[in-house]
Short mmCIF file of C-alpha atoms in Angstrom, two decimals:
data_model
loop_
_atom_site.label_atom_id
_atom_site.label_comp_id
_atom_site.label_asym_id
_atom_site.label_seq_id
_atom_site.Cartn_x
_atom_site.Cartn_y
_atom_site.Cartn_z
CA MET D 17 -14.81 69.76 30.23
CA PHE D 18 -13.72 71.46 33.03
CA ARG D 19 -16.83 72.82 34.33
CA LYS D 20 -17.79 68.67 33.88
CA ILE D 21 -15.60 67.58 35.76
CA SER D 22 -15.23 71.08 38.72
CA LEU D 23 -19.41 70.18 39.22
CA ALA D 24 -18.75 66.88 39.35
CA VAL D 25 -15.88 67.26 42.34
CA SER D 26 -18.16 69.33 44.25
CA GLY D 27 -21.05 66.94 44.02
CA LEU D 28 -18.34 64.67 45.67
CA MET D 29 -17.62 67.10 48.15
CA LEU D 30 -20.98 67.92 49.02
CA ALA D 31 -21.73 64.01 49.32
CA THR D 32 -19.19 63.51 51.25
CA ALA D 33 -20.43 66.76 53.57
CA ILE D 34 -23.82 65.27 54.06
CA ALA D 35 -22.07 61.40 54.87
CA GLY D 36 -20.24 62.53 57.45
CA THR D 37 -23.14 64.60 59.61
CA VAL D 38 -25.55 62.09 59.82
CA GLY D 39 -26.63 60.80 62.58
CA THR D 40 -24.69 64.02 64.50
CA GLY D 41 -27.96 65.87 64.00
CA MET D 42 -29.90 68.53 61.52
CA ALA D 43 -28.24 71.33 62.87
CA GLN D 44 -24.39 70.38 62.25
CA ALA D 45 -25.74 68.00 58.72
CA ALA D 46 -26.87 71.59 57.59
CA GLN D 47 -23.76 73.28 58.41
CA ALA D 48 -21.44 71.10 57.00
CA THR D 49 -23.84 70.67 53.42
CA MET D 50 -23.72 75.27 53.09
CA ALA D 51 -20.40 74.96 53.74
CA ALA D 52 -19.65 72.68 51.13
CA THR D 53 -22.15 73.89 48.11
CA SER D 54 -21.14 77.46 48.80
CA GLY D 55 -17.52 76.75 48.15
CA MET D 56 -16.19 77.06 51.23
CA SER D 57 -14.01 74.35 51.74
CA GLY D 58 -11.39 75.98 51.06
CA THR D 59 -11.52 78.74 53.11
CA MET D 60 -12.57 76.27 55.63
CA SER D 61 -9.04 74.18 55.21
CA ALA D 62 -7.18 77.64 55.35
CA THR D 63 -8.76 78.40 58.42
CA MET D 64 -7.77 74.89 60.01
CA ALA D 65 -4.82 74.81 58.97
CA SER D 66 -4.35 78.54 60.87
CA THR D 67 -5.91 76.65 64.10
CA MET D 68 -3.25 74.05 64.12
CA SER D 69 -0.13 76.45 63.48
CA GLY D 70 1.31 78.86 64.83
CA THR D 71 -2.14 81.82 65.46
CA MET D 72 -3.24 78.95 68.40
CA ALA D 73 -2.70 80.36 71.47
CA ALA D 74 0.46 78.72 72.53
CA GLY D 75 0.91 79.30 75.86
CA LYS D 76 1.63 77.35 78.36
CA SER D 77 3.54 73.79 77.12
CA HIS D 78 2.96 70.48 77.01
CA TYR D 79 4.91 67.24 77.01
CA VAL D 80 2.22 64.70 75.05
CA GLY D 81 2.96 61.15 74.08
CA TRP D 82 1.49 59.60 70.57
CA VAL D 83 1.41 55.86 70.06
CA PRO D 84 0.80 54.19 66.58
CA PRO D 85 0.01 50.80 65.31
CA ALA D 86 3.76 50.75 63.78
CA LEU D 87 5.58 53.59 61.62
CA THR D 88 5.77 50.50 58.90
CA SER D 89 2.72 52.42 56.57
CA PRO D 90 3.32 55.99 55.25
CA PHE D 91 -0.52 56.54 56.48
CA HIS D 92 0.84 56.44 60.26
CA VAL D 93 3.83 58.17 58.98
CA LYS D 94 1.84 60.90 57.47
CA MET D 95 -0.32 61.06 60.24
CA ARG D 96 2.28 61.52 63.01
CA ASP D 97 4.02 63.69 60.68
CA GLY D 98 0.98 66.77 61.18
CA ALA D 99 0.82 65.71 65.29
CA LEU D 100 4.44 66.50 64.95
CA LYS D 101 3.73 69.92 63.17
CA ALA D 102 0.81 71.02 65.25
CA ALA D 103 2.81 70.33 68.45
CA ALA D 104 5.66 71.98 67.36
CA ASP D 105 3.77 75.40 66.50
CA LEU D 106 1.98 75.10 69.83
CA GLY D 107 5.84 74.68 71.54
CA TRP D 108 4.85 71.00 72.90
CA LYS D 109 7.01 67.80 73.24
CA LEU D 110 5.29 65.17 71.71
CA GLU D 111 6.97 62.12 72.41
CA VAL D 112 6.38 59.55 69.51
CA GLN D 113 6.56 55.24 70.37
CA SER D 114 5.94 52.81 68.40
CA PRO D 115 5.83 49.32 67.95
CA ALA D 116 8.01 47.20 65.51
CA SER D 117 5.07 46.23 63.75
CA GLU D 118 1.66 46.38 63.24
CA SER D 119 1.13 42.27 64.93
CA ASP D 120 3.34 43.82 68.06
CA PHE D 121 -0.29 43.74 70.83
CA ALA D 122 1.75 43.59 74.12
CA GLY D 123 4.15 45.83 72.66
CA GLN D 124 2.14 48.70 72.09
CA VAL D 125 0.63 48.28 75.00
CA THR D 126 4.36 48.33 77.37
CA LEU D 127 5.08 51.39 75.17
CA VAL D 128 2.37 53.58 76.70
CA GLN D 129 2.60 52.05 80.04
CA GLN D 130 5.95 53.21 79.74
CA LEU D 131 4.52 56.98 78.58
CA ILE D 132 2.71 57.53 81.58
CA GLN D 133 5.89 56.64 84.01
CA LYS D 134 7.28 59.27 82.36
CA GLY D 135 4.89 61.77 82.66
CA VAL D 136 2.96 62.49 79.91
CA GLU D 137 0.23 65.07 79.97
CA ALA D 138 -2.66 63.33 77.66
CA VAL D 139 -1.62 60.50 75.36
CA SER D 140 -3.16 59.68 71.94
CA ILE D 141 -3.21 55.88 70.60
CA ASN D 142 -4.31 54.04 67.19
CA PRO D 143 -4.92 50.25 69.20
CA ILE D 144 -3.60 47.50 67.07
CA GLN D 145 -6.21 44.79 69.10
CA VAL D 146 -8.72 47.09 70.91
CA GLU D 147 -9.32 44.51 73.82
CA ALA D 148 -5.88 44.70 74.65
CA MET D 149 -4.82 48.07 74.67
CA ILE D 150 -7.42 48.54 77.92
CA THR D 151 -4.69 47.44 80.17
CA GLY D 152 -2.87 50.64 78.97
CA VAL D 153 -6.37 52.97 79.37
CA LYS D 154 -7.13 51.97 82.68
CA ALA D 155 -2.87 52.80 83.57
CA ALA D 156 -3.88 56.28 81.88
CA ASN D 157 -6.41 56.44 83.91
CA ALA D 158 -4.61 55.81 87.03
CA ALA D 159 -2.58 58.90 86.71
CA ASN D 160 -5.28 61.30 85.55
CA ILE D 161 -3.63 61.24 82.08
CA PRO D 162 -6.05 61.88 78.78
CA VAL D 163 -6.86 59.45 76.58
CA PHE D 164 -7.39 60.01 72.80
CA MET D 165 -8.05 57.31 70.21
CA HIS D 166 -6.68 58.48 67.05
CA ASN D 167 -8.00 56.75 63.39
CA PHE D 168 -10.40 55.04 66.01
CA ILE D 169 -14.38 55.70 66.93
CA THR D 170 -15.20 52.16 68.14
CA PRO D 171 -15.62 52.85 72.05
CA LEU D 172 -13.68 50.28 74.16
CA SER D 173 -15.20 47.90 76.24
CA GLN D 174 -13.60 49.55 79.92
CA GLY D 175 -11.90 52.32 80.62
CA ASN D 176 -12.40 55.59 80.09
CA VAL D 177 -11.34 57.82 76.99
CA THR D 178 -11.47 61.58 76.48
CA GLU D 179 -12.13 61.07 72.64
CA TYR D 180 -12.06 59.04 69.68
CA VAL D 181 -11.15 61.23 66.42
CA GLY D 182 -10.80 59.29 63.18
CA TYR D 183 -13.61 58.78 60.06
CA ASP D 184 -16.26 56.23 59.79
CA GLN D 185 -14.56 52.92 57.87
CA TRP D 186 -18.10 51.58 56.60
CA GLY D 187 -19.18 54.97 55.12
CA GLY D 188 -15.82 55.26 53.89
CA ALA D 189 -15.35 51.85 52.05
CA GLU D 190 -19.93 52.29 50.98
CA LYS D 191 -18.45 55.20 48.72
CA LEU D 192 -15.68 53.00 47.59
CA GLY D 193 -17.83 50.78 46.25
CA ILE D 194 -20.60 52.82 44.80
CA TYR D 195 -17.52 54.53 43.32
CA THR D 196 -17.03 50.54 41.64
CA CYS D 197 -20.26 50.20 40.13
CA GLY D 198 -19.32 53.92 38.20
CA LEU D 199 -16.00 52.29 36.91
CA LEU D 200 -17.43 48.40 35.59
CA ALA D 201 -20.24 51.18 34.01
CA LYS D 202 -17.78 53.19 32.04
CA LYS D 203 -15.99 49.94 31.20
CA TYR D 204 -18.75 48.01 29.61
CA SER D 205 -21.09 51.19 28.70
CA THR D 206 -23.94 50.43 30.51
CA THR D 207 -25.43 52.63 33.57
CA PRO D 208 -23.96 51.45 37.19
CA ALA D 209 -27.35 49.58 38.70
CA ALA D 210 -26.73 47.37 35.37
CA ALA D 211 -23.00 46.96 36.15
CA HIS D 212 -20.96 43.49 36.16
CA GLY D 213 -17.79 42.30 36.86
CA LYS D 214 -15.45 40.81 39.29
CA VAL D 215 -14.00 42.45 41.82
CA TYR D 216 -11.26 40.44 44.46
CA ILE D 217 -10.91 41.65 47.90
CA LEU D 218 -7.20 42.69 49.56
CA LEU D 219 -8.36 41.94 53.83
CA GLY D 220 -5.74 43.52 56.70
CA ILE D 221 -4.81 41.76 59.26
CA GLU D 222 -8.15 40.39 61.40
CA SER D 223 -9.83 42.99 63.43
CA ILE D 224 -12.16 45.77 63.17
CA PHE D 225 -9.93 47.47 60.79
CA SER D 226 -10.23 45.06 58.03
CA HIS D 227 -14.08 43.73 59.23
CA ARG D 228 -15.18 47.78 58.35
CA ARG D 229 -13.38 48.36 55.04
CA THR D 230 -14.45 45.32 53.75
CA GLN D 231 -18.29 45.04 55.10
CA GLY D 232 -18.89 48.70 54.07
CA TYR D 233 -17.65 48.01 50.57
CA GLN D 234 -19.57 45.02 49.85
CA ALA D 235 -22.63 47.24 50.98
CA GLY D 236 -21.94 49.86 48.20
CA ILE D 237 -21.35 46.97 45.58
CA THR D 238 -24.40 44.74 46.49
CA GLU D 239 -26.79 48.02 47.20
CA THR D 240 -25.76 49.43 43.74
CA CYS D 241 -24.79 46.68 41.53
CA PRO D 242 -25.62 44.00 42.63
CA GLY D 243 -24.23 42.19 39.23
CA VAL D 244 -20.90 42.40 40.17
CA THR D 245 -19.77 39.43 41.88
CA ILE D 246 -16.48 39.48 44.52
CA VAL D 247 -14.63 36.19 43.10
CA GLY D 248 -12.48 36.01 46.17
CA GLN D 249 -10.34 37.12 48.88
CA GLN D 250 -7.91 36.96 51.34
CA THR D 251 -5.54 38.68 53.67
CA ALA D 252 -1.97 40.64 52.94
CA GLU D 253 -1.90 41.78 56.02
CA TRP D 254 -1.64 45.35 55.58
CA ASP D 255 1.69 44.70 52.91
CA ARG D 256 2.61 45.58 49.53
CA ALA D 257 5.02 42.70 48.85
CA LYS D 258 1.79 40.36 50.18
CA GLY D 259 -0.73 41.89 47.80
CA ALA D 260 1.45 41.45 45.26
CA ASP D 261 1.57 37.96 45.66
CA VAL D 262 -1.74 37.59 46.95
CA ALA D 263 -3.21 39.10 43.21
CA ALA D 264 -0.81 36.92 41.58
CA ALA D 265 -1.95 33.84 42.61
CA ALA D 266 -5.74 35.56 42.28
CA LEU D 267 -4.84 36.15 38.30
CA GLN D 268 -3.77 32.62 38.21
CA LYS D 269 -7.02 31.05 39.06
CA THR D 270 -9.22 34.10 37.22
CA PRO D 271 -7.55 36.15 35.03
CA ASP D 272 -10.34 38.48 34.17
CA ILE D 273 -10.56 40.69 37.46
CA ASP D 274 -11.67 43.70 36.78
CA VAL D 275 -11.08 44.87 40.32
CA PHE D 276 -8.78 45.00 42.91
CA TYR D 277 -10.10 46.41 45.98
CA GLY D 278 -7.22 46.70 48.52
CA ASN D 279 -8.72 47.28 53.11
CA SER D 280 -5.73 49.66 52.92
CA ASP D 281 -3.43 51.65 50.19
CA GLU D 282 -0.47 49.14 50.38
CA MET D 283 -1.64 46.10 49.07
CA ALA D 284 -3.94 47.32 46.38
CA ILE D 285 -0.65 49.01 45.29
CA GLY D 286 1.17 45.80 45.62
CA ALA D 287 -2.01 44.10 43.50
CA SER D 288 -1.64 46.36 41.25
CA LEU D 289 2.34 46.08 40.23
CA ALA D 290 1.37 42.11 40.18
CA ALA D 291 -1.33 42.64 37.57
CA THR D 292 0.71 44.96 35.52
CA LYS D 293 3.43 42.66 35.87
CA LEU D 294 1.38 40.06 34.20
CA GLY D 295 0.65 42.24 31.19
CA LEU D 296 -2.64 44.40 32.77
CA THR D 297 -2.95 47.55 31.96
CA ILE D 298 -4.29 49.80 34.28
CA ASN D 299 -7.63 51.55 34.05
CA LYS D 300 -7.69 49.28 31.01
CA ASP D 301 -7.81 46.08 31.98
CA PHE D 302 -8.03 46.40 35.70
CA PHE D 303 -8.46 49.31 38.60
CA ALA D 304 -6.89 49.48 41.85
CA ILE D 305 -8.77 50.92 44.32
CA ALA D 306 -8.30 51.26 47.93
CA ILE D 307 -8.31 53.75 51.51
CA ASP D 308 -6.18 55.64 53.47
CA GLY D 309 -4.71 58.49 50.55
CA ASN D 310 -0.65 57.33 51.67
CA ASP D 311 1.36 60.17 49.24
CA PRO D 312 3.48 56.79 47.38
CA THR D 313 -0.27 56.12 46.76
CA LEU D 314 -1.44 59.82 45.46
CA ASP D 315 1.94 59.98 43.28
CA LEU D 316 0.46 56.71 41.75
CA ILE D 317 -2.54 58.50 40.75
CA LYS D 318 -0.34 61.16 39.20
CA GLN D 319 1.18 59.12 36.97
CA GLY D 320 -2.43 57.01 36.16
CA LYS D 321 -0.77 54.17 37.42
CA PHE D 322 -3.43 53.96 40.62
CA THR D 323 -7.07 54.39 39.96
CA ALA D 324 -8.35 55.65 43.72
CA THR D 325 -7.81 56.12 46.93
CA LEU D 326 -9.91 56.61 50.30
CA GLY D 327 -8.72 60.44 51.17
CA VAL D 328 -8.75 60.29 54.78
CA ASP D 329 -5.76 62.96 55.22
CA PRO D 330 -4.08 61.63 57.93
CA TYR D 331 -1.91 64.50 58.10
CA ARG D 332 -4.72 67.06 58.97
CA MET D 333 -6.26 64.27 61.28
CA GLY D 334 -2.72 64.15 63.13
CA GLN D 335 -2.75 67.92 63.27
CA THR D 336 -6.55 67.79 65.39
CA VAL D 337 -5.71 65.38 67.32
CA VAL D 338 -3.17 67.34 69.03
CA THR D 339 -5.66 70.61 68.83
CA GLN D 340 -8.08 68.05 70.36
CA MET D 341 -4.94 67.47 73.69
CA GLN D 342 -4.46 71.34 73.61
CA LYS D 343 -8.49 71.90 74.21
CA VAL D 344 -8.85 69.44 76.30
CA LEU D 345 -5.31 70.51 78.45
CA ASN D 346 -6.98 74.09 78.78
CA GLY D 347 -10.15 72.49 80.52
CA GLU D 348 -12.53 72.78 77.28
CA LYS D 349 -14.84 69.71 77.19
CA LEU D 350 -14.92 67.65 74.08
CA PRO D 351 -17.47 65.46 72.14
CA GLN D 352 -16.70 61.67 72.47
CA PHE D 353 -16.78 61.14 69.17
CA LEU D 354 -14.94 64.05 66.80
CA LEU D 355 -15.85 62.73 63.47
CA THR D 356 -13.32 63.50 60.54
CA PRO D 357 -14.07 63.29 56.34
CA SER D 358 -13.49 60.82 53.80
CA THR D 359 -13.54 61.93 50.31
CA VAL D 360 -12.61 59.05 46.71
CA VAL D 361 -9.62 60.61 45.73
CA ASP D 362 -9.14 60.20 41.73
CA ALA D 363 -7.01 61.55 39.35
CA SER D 364 -9.89 64.36 38.26
CA ASN D 365 -9.97 65.55 42.02
CA ILE D 366 -5.99 65.01 43.41
CA THR D 367 -4.82 68.25 43.42
CA ASP D 368 -7.53 69.20 45.23
CA TYR D 369 -7.15 66.93 47.66
CA VAL D 370 -3.88 67.14 48.77
CA ALA D 371 -3.79 71.14 48.19
CA GLY D 372 -6.44 70.11 51.30
CA LYS D 373 -9.31 72.43 49.75
CA LEU D 374 -11.16 69.09 50.16
CA TRP D 375 -11.07 69.12 53.78
CA THR D 376 -14.14 69.86 55.66
CA ALA D 377 -14.01 70.79 59.65
CA PRO D 378 -14.60 67.31 61.50
CA VAL D 379 -17.41 67.05 63.49
CA ALA D 380 -19.51 65.40 66.71
CA GLY D 381 -20.18 61.90 65.38
CA SER D 382 -21.20 58.26 67.06
CA ALA D 383 -19.45 55.20 67.54
CA GLU D 384 -18.35 52.70 64.40
CA ASN D 385 -18.84 49.52 66.49
CA ASP D 386 -18.40 45.91 64.67
CA ASN D 387 -21.58 44.92 64.26
CA GLY D 388 -21.73 44.39 60.71
CA LYS D 389 -24.28 47.47 60.75
CA PRO D 390 -23.43 51.08 59.14
CA THR D 391 -22.02 53.42 61.44
CA VAL D 392 -24.92 55.98 60.97
CA SER D 393 -28.43 55.42 58.50
CA THR D 394 -28.71 54.67 54.65
CA SER D 395 -31.38 56.99 54.55
CA GLY D 396 -32.22 60.08 53.84
CA ALA D 397 -28.97 62.26 53.75
CA ALA D 398 -26.73 59.58 53.16
CA THR D 399 -29.02 58.01 50.09
CA MET D 400 -28.38 61.18 48.66
CA ALA D 401 -24.87 61.27 49.17
CA ALA D 402 -24.40 57.77 47.57
CA THR D 403 -25.88 58.34 44.86
CA MET D 404 -23.94 61.79 43.90
CA ASN D 405 -21.13 59.66 44.21
CA MET D 406 -22.26 57.17 42.23
CA THR D 407 -22.83 59.94 39.50
CA MET D 408 -19.56 61.29 40.13
CA ALA D 409 -18.04 57.79 39.54
CA VAL D 410 -19.76 57.57 36.26
CA THR D 411 -18.44 60.89 35.15
CA MET D 412 -14.63 61.18 36.30
CA ALA D 413 -13.86 57.58 36.26
CA PRO D 414 -9.88 57.62 34.45
CA THR D 415 -10.23 57.14 30.66
CA ALA D 416 -9.46 53.88 29.69
CA ALA D 417 -6.03 53.44 28.17
CA LYS D 418 -5.67 53.41 24.24
#
């Protein structure tokens, strides 16, 4: 059994490496694939952790800014913590300013402007509303302050951004769609291609984030298990309590929903709690999957109370942004888009994910646009990656409760 799981995890790691490098050039794809298949991902993680810590040449101290959408989500808290740790290791001051809620578009822009007035030497922003943030970016440009966008690889229509750092949301969500096909195939003792079942989607606040995470997931299902039906979708505004309310109402209308998929972990956790309260059993009667890889979600997976999450490792993403800031402040040129990895995390590989063994080195990538199309081509290497993820889902899906 151990060997079987190990092989499945290796397949997932290889799939992630291949998918993450499509569109970045054959040399990058070969490099990422060789690293995954030769068992070097753990080595890479250790090397990067070392690079992001005290072993980096901590030369001149710098004062930089960090502006998340808010700190109401464990995801953004974790990313902030990673950035703070990397900055502390360098002897830098990193000031975090966040709006009270993820709907305060104007407030986030104001915080960016205030950091500029305070004299930050670089600033990283995860914009709530893309067009609204153009004002903040232009203000930084006028002050010759490098601007980074974290957890975000969609170019602004105006203003100069030094580098966008984030993961492919469509591609990550597509992995979860394929994973869903494997779960339902196992539940109903069939193949992924012949799988059937009912899926309900919990949407985030209307934005490119909710668009990409929904469209990519739907694409994974449509391409892999077209017999699966999406019976409904509704916004839960990234919130756990609202996710519970939406799921409870959905189950009243459709009691036999097989899978709740959330654009974020918190909404799907709410859905899982609501379904459990109604007497349903997680990983037997229904599955709960989402995107983020937050600590509370990982704890629930370990406890058998949540099915799977798309782990994007926000802590290491935060560290990566500070590393990139250091490079540009040292005069180095950066790729405009830096693609960080994403991995489907369930009970079978959670230990390795938490230990950082599934993190692979970020690579130069391409923009993700709100255009209803994949970020990268789904042909060639990406098709191979999808197949391997589908195999992983069938092999490693959680065992139904007895």
